[in-house]
PDB file of C-alpha atoms in Angstrom:
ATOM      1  CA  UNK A  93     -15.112  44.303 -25.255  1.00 66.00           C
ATOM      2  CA  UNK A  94     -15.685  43.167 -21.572  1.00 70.00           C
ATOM      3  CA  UNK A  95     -17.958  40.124 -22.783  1.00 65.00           C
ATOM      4  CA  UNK A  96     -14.991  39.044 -24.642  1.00 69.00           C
ATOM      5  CA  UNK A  97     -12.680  39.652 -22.113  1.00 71.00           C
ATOM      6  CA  UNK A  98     -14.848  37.405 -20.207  1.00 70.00           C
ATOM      7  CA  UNK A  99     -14.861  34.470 -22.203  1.00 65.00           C
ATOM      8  CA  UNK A 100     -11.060  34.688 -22.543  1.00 71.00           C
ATOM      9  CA  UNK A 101     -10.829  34.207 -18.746  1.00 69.00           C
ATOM     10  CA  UNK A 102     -12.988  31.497 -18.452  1.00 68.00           C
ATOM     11  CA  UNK A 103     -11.745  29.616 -21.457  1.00 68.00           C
ATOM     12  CA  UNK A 104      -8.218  29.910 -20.055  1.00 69.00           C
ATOM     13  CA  UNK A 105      -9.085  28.615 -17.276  1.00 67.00           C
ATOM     14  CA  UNK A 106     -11.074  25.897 -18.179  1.00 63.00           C
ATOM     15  CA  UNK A 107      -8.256  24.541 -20.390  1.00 63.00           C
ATOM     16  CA  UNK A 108      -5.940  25.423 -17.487  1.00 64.00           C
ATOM     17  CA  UNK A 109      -7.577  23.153 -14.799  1.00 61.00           C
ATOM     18  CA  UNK A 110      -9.723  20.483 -16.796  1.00 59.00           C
ATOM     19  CA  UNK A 111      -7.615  20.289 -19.910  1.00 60.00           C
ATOM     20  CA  UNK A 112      -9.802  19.896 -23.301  1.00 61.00           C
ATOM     21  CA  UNK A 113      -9.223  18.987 -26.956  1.00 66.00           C
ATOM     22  CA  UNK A 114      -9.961  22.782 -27.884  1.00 68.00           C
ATOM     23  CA  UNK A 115     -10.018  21.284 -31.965  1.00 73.00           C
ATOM     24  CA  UNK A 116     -12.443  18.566 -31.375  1.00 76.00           C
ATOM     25  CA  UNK A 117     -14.618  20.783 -29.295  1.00 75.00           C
ATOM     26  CA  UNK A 118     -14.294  23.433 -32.424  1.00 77.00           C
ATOM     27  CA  UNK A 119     -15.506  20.291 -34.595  1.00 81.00           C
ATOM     28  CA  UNK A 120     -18.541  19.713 -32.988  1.00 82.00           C
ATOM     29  CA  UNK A 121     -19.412  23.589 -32.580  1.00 83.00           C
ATOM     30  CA  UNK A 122     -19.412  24.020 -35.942  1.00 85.00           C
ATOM     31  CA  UNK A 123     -22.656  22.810 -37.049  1.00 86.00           C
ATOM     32  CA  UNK A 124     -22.554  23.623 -40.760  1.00 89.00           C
ATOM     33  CA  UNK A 125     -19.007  22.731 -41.074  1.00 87.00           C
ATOM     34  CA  UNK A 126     -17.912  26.018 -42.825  1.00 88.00           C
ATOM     35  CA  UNK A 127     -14.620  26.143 -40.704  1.00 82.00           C
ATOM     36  CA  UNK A 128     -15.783  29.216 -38.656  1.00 83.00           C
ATOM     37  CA  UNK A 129     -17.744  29.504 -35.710  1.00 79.00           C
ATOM     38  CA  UNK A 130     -20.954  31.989 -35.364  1.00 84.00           C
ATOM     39  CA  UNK A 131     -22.755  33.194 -32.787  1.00 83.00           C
ATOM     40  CA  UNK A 132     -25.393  30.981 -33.099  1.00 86.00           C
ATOM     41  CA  UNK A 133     -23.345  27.759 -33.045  1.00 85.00           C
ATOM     42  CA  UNK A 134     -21.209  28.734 -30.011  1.00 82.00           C
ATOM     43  CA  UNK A 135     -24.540  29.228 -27.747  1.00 85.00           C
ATOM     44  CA  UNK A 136     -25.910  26.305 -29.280  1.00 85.00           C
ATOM     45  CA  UNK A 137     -22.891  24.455 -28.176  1.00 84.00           C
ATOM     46  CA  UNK A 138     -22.262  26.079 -25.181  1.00 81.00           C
ATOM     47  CA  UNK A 139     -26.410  25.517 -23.839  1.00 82.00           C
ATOM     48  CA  UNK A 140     -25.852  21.558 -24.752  1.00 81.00           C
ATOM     49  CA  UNK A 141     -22.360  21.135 -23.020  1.00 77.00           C
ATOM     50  CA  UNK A 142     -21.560  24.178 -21.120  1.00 76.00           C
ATOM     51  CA  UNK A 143     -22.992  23.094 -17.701  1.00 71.00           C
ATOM     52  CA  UNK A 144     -21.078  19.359 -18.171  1.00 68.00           C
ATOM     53  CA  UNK A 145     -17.869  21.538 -18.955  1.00 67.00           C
ATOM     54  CA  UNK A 146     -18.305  23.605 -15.444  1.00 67.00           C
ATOM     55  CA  UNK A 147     -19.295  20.590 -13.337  1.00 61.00           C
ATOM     56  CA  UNK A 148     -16.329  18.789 -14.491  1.00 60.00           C
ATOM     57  CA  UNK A 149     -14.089  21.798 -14.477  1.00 61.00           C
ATOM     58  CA  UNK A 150     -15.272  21.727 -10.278  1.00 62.00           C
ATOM     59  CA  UNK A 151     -14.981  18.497  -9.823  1.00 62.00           C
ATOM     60  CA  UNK A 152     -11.519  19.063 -11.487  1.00 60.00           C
ATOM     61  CA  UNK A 153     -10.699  21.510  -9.085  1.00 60.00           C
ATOM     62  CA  UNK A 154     -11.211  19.697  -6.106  1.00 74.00           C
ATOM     63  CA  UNK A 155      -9.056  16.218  -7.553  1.00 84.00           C
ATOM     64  CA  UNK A 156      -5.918  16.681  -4.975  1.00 90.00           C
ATOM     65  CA  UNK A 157      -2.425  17.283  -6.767  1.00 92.00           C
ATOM     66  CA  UNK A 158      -0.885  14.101  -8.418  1.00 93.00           C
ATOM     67  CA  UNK A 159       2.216  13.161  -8.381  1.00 94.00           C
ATOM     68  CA  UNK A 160       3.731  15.163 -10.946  1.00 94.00           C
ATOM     69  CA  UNK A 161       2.428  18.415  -9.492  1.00 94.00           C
ATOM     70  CA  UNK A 162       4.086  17.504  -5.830  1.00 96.00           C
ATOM     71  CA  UNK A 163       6.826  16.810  -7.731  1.00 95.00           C
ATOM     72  CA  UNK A 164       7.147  20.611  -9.248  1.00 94.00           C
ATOM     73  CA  UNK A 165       5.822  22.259  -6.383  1.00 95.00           C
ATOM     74  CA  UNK A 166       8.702  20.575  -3.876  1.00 95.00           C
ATOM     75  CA  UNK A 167      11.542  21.738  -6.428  1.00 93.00           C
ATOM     76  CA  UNK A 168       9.819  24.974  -6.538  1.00 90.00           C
ATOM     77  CA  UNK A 169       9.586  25.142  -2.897  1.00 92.00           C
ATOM     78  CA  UNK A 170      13.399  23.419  -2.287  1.00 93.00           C
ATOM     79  CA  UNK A 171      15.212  25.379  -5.409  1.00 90.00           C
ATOM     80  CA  UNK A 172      15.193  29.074  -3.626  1.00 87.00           C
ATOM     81  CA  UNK A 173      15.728  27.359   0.310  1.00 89.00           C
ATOM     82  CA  UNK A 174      18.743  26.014  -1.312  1.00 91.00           C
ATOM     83  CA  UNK A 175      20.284  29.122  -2.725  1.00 88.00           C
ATOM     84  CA  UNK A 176      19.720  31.062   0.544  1.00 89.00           C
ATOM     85  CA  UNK A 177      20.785  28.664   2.497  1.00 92.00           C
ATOM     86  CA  UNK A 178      24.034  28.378   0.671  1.00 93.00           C
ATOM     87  CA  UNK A 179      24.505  32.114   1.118  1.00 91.00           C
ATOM     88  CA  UNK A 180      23.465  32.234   4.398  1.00 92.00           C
ATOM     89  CA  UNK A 181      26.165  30.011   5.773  1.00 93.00           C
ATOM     90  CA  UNK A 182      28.951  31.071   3.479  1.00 94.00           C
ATOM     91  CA  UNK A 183      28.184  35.024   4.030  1.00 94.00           C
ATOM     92  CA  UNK A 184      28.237  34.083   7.714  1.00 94.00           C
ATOM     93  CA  UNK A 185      31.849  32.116   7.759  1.00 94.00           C
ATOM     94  CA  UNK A 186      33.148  34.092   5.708  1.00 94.00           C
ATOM     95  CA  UNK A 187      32.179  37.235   7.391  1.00 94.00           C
ATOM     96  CA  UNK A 188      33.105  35.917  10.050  1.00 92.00           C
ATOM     97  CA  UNK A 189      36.437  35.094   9.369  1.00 92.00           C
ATOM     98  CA  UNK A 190      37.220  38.942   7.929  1.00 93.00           C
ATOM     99  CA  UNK A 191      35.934  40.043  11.033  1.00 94.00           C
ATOM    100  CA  UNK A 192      38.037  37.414  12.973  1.00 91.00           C
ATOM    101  CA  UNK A 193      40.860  38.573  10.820  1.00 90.00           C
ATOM    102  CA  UNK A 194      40.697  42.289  10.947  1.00 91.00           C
ATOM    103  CA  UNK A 195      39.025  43.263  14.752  1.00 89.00           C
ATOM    104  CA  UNK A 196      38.825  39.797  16.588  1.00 88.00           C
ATOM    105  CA  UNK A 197      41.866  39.679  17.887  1.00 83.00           C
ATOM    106  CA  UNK A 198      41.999  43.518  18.722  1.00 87.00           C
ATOM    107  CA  UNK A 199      38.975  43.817  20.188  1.00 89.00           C
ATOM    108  CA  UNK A 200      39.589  40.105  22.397  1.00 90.00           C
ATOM    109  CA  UNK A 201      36.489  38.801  20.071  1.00 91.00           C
ATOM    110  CA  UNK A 202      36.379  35.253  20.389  1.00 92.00           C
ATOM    111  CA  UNK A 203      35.678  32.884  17.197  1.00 89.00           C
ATOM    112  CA  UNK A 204      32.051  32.194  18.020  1.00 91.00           C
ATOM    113  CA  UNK A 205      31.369  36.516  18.466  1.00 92.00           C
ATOM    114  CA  UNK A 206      33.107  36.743  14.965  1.00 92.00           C
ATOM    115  CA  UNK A 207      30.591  34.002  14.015  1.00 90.00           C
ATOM    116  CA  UNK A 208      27.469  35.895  15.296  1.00 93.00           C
ATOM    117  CA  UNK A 209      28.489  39.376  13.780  1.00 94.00           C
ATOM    118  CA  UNK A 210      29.159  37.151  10.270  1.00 93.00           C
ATOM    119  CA  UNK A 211      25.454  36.043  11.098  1.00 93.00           C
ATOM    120  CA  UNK A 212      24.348  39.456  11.764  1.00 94.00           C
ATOM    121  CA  UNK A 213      26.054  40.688   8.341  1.00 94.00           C
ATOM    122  CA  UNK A 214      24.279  37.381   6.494  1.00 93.00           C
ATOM    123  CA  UNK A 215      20.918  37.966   7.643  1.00 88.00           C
ATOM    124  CA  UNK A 216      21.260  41.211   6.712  1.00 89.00           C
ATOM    125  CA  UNK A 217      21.823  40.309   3.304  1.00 87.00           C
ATOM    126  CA  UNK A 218      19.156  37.588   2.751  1.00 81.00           C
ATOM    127  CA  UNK A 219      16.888  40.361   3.972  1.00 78.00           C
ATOM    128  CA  UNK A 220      17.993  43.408   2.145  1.00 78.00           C
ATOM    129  CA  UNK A 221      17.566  40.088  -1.070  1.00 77.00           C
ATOM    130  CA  UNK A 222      14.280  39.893  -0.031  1.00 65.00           C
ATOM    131  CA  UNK A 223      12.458  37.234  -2.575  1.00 73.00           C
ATOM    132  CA  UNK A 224      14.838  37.876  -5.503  1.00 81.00           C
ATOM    133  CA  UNK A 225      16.070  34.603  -5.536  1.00 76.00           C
ATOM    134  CA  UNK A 226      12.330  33.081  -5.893  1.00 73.00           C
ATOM    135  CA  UNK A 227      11.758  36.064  -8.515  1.00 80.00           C
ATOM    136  CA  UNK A 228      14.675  35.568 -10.207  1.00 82.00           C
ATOM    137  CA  UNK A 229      13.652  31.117 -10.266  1.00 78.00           C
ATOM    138  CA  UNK A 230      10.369  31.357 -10.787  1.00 76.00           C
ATOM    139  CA  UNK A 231      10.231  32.036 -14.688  1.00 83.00           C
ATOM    140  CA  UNK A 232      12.755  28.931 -14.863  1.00 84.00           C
ATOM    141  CA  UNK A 233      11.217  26.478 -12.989  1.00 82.00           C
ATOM    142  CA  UNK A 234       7.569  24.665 -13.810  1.00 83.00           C
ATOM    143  CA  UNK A 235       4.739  25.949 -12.333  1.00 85.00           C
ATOM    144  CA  UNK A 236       2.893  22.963 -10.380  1.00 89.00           C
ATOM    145  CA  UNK A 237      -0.219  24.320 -11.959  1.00 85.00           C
ATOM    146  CA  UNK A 238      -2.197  23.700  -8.246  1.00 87.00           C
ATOM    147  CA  UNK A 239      -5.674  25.072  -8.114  1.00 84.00           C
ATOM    148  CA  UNK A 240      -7.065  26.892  -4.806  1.00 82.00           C
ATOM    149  CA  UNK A 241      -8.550  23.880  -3.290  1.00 84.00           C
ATOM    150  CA  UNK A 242      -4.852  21.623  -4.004  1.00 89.00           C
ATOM    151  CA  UNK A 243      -2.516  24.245  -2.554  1.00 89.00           C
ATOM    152  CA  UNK A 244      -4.691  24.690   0.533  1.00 89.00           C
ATOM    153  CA  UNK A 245      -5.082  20.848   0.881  1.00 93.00           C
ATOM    154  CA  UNK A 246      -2.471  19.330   3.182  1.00 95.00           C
ATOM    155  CA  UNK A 247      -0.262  17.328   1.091  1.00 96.00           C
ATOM    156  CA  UNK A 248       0.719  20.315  -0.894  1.00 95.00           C
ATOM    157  CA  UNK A 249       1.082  22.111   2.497  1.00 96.00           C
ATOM    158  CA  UNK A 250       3.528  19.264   3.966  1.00 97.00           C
ATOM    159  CA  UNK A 251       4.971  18.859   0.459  1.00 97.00           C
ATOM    160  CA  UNK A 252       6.104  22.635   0.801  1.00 97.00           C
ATOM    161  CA  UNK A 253       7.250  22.563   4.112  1.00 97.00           C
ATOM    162  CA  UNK A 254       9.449  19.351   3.779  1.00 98.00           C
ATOM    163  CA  UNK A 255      10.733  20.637   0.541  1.00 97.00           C
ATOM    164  CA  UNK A 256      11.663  23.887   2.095  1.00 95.00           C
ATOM    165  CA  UNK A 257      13.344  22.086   4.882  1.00 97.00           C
ATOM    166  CA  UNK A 258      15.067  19.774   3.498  1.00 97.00           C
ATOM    167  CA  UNK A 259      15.894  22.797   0.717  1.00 95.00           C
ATOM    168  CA  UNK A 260      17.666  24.993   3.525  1.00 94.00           C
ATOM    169  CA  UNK A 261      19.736  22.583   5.036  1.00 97.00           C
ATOM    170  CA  UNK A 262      21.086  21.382   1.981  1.00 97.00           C
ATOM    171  CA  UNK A 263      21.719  24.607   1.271  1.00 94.00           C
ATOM    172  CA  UNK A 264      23.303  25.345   4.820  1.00 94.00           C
ATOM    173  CA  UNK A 265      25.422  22.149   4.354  1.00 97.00           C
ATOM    174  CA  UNK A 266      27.025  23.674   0.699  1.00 96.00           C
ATOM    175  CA  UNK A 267      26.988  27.167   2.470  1.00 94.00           C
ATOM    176  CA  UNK A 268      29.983  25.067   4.723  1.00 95.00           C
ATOM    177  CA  UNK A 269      32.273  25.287   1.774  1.00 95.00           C
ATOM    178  CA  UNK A 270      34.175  27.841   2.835  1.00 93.00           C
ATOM    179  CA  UNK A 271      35.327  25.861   5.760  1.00 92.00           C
ATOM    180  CA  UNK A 272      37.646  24.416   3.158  1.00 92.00           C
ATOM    181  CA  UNK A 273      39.508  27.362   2.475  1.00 87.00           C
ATOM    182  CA  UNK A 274      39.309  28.841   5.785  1.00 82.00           C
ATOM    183  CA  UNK A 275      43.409  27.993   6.870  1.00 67.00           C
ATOM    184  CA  UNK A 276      44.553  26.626  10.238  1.00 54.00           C
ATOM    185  CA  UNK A 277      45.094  29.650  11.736  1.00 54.00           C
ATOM    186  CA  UNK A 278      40.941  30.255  11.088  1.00 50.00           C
ATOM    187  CA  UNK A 279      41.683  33.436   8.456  1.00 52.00           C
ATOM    188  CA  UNK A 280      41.193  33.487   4.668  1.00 54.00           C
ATOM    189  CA  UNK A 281      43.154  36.501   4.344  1.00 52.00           C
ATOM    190  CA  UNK A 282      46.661  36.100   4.135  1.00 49.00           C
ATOM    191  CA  UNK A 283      49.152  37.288   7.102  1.00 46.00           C
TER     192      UNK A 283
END
């Protein structure tokens, strides 16, 4: 029931952030070597080695990330900066080149107002999007596997930010594409 429920967590989570060879720990458990573990041998185990397990688990816990979780957290913080960024800027050119197109001129818009009400149309979008993007990433890209004390430490906190940073102007910078297509007269849509 609960008490089982219990010991699933923990276990988990031991393995999760002070990784263990579960078999060899199974081997020594196993006191009469029957290939099955009883009551009696699990608390027998777990009174000899249990409190080494948790104090290394904490001390675990409080390592800061290595390399190769910096690594996975900056593409996880980059990967979704990128993709809006790239929207961002294209929505926003291209709106504003259909609004250039269609109401600019009629109106006596100039090229920078059709800009801001692209802008206005692109924000719009990324916010109506909300955190699909990240959703829609997430079950694709690693997990960094940080505990509570790594992500609040501030390496993982600058790795984040310059990852996003960096992320969203890349992003911005493809998001420019458009420009290629845009023709002299400033209008994607033909005459």
């Amino acid at each position: 029931g609960e008490f089982d429920l219990i010991v699933e967590y923990v276990g988990k989570r031991l393995v999760r952030e002070n990784p263990v060879d579960l078999k060899q720990v199974l081997l020594e458990a196993d006191k009469d070597k029957d290939g099955a573990l009883d009551l009696h041998e699990m608390t027998s185990y777990w009174k000899r080695h249990g409190p080494l397990i948790l104090l290394q688990s904490a001390g675990a816990a409080r390592q800061p990330p290595n390399s190769k979780q910096l690594t996975r957290l900056a593409i996880l913080s980059s990967i979704p900066f990128i993709v809006f960024g790239f929207f961002d800027n294209a929505i926003m050119l291209l709106a504003g080149d259909a609004i250039d197109a269609a109401v600019g001129v009629k109106f006596g818009l100039s090229a920078l107002g059709c800009a801001a009400l692209g802008n206005i149309i692109a924000d719009a979008t990324g916010q109506l999007s909300g955190g699909t993007i990240a959703s829609l990433l997430r079950p694709v890209l690693k997990d960094p596997r940080l505990t509570p004390h790594q992500q609040a430490s501030k390496v993982a906190r600058l790795t984040h930010t310059v990852a996003s940073t960096l992320g969203i102007m890349f992003g911005c910078s493809l998001g420019c594409l458009p420009l290629l297509f845009i023709g002299q007269g400033g209008s994607t849509t033909p005459s």
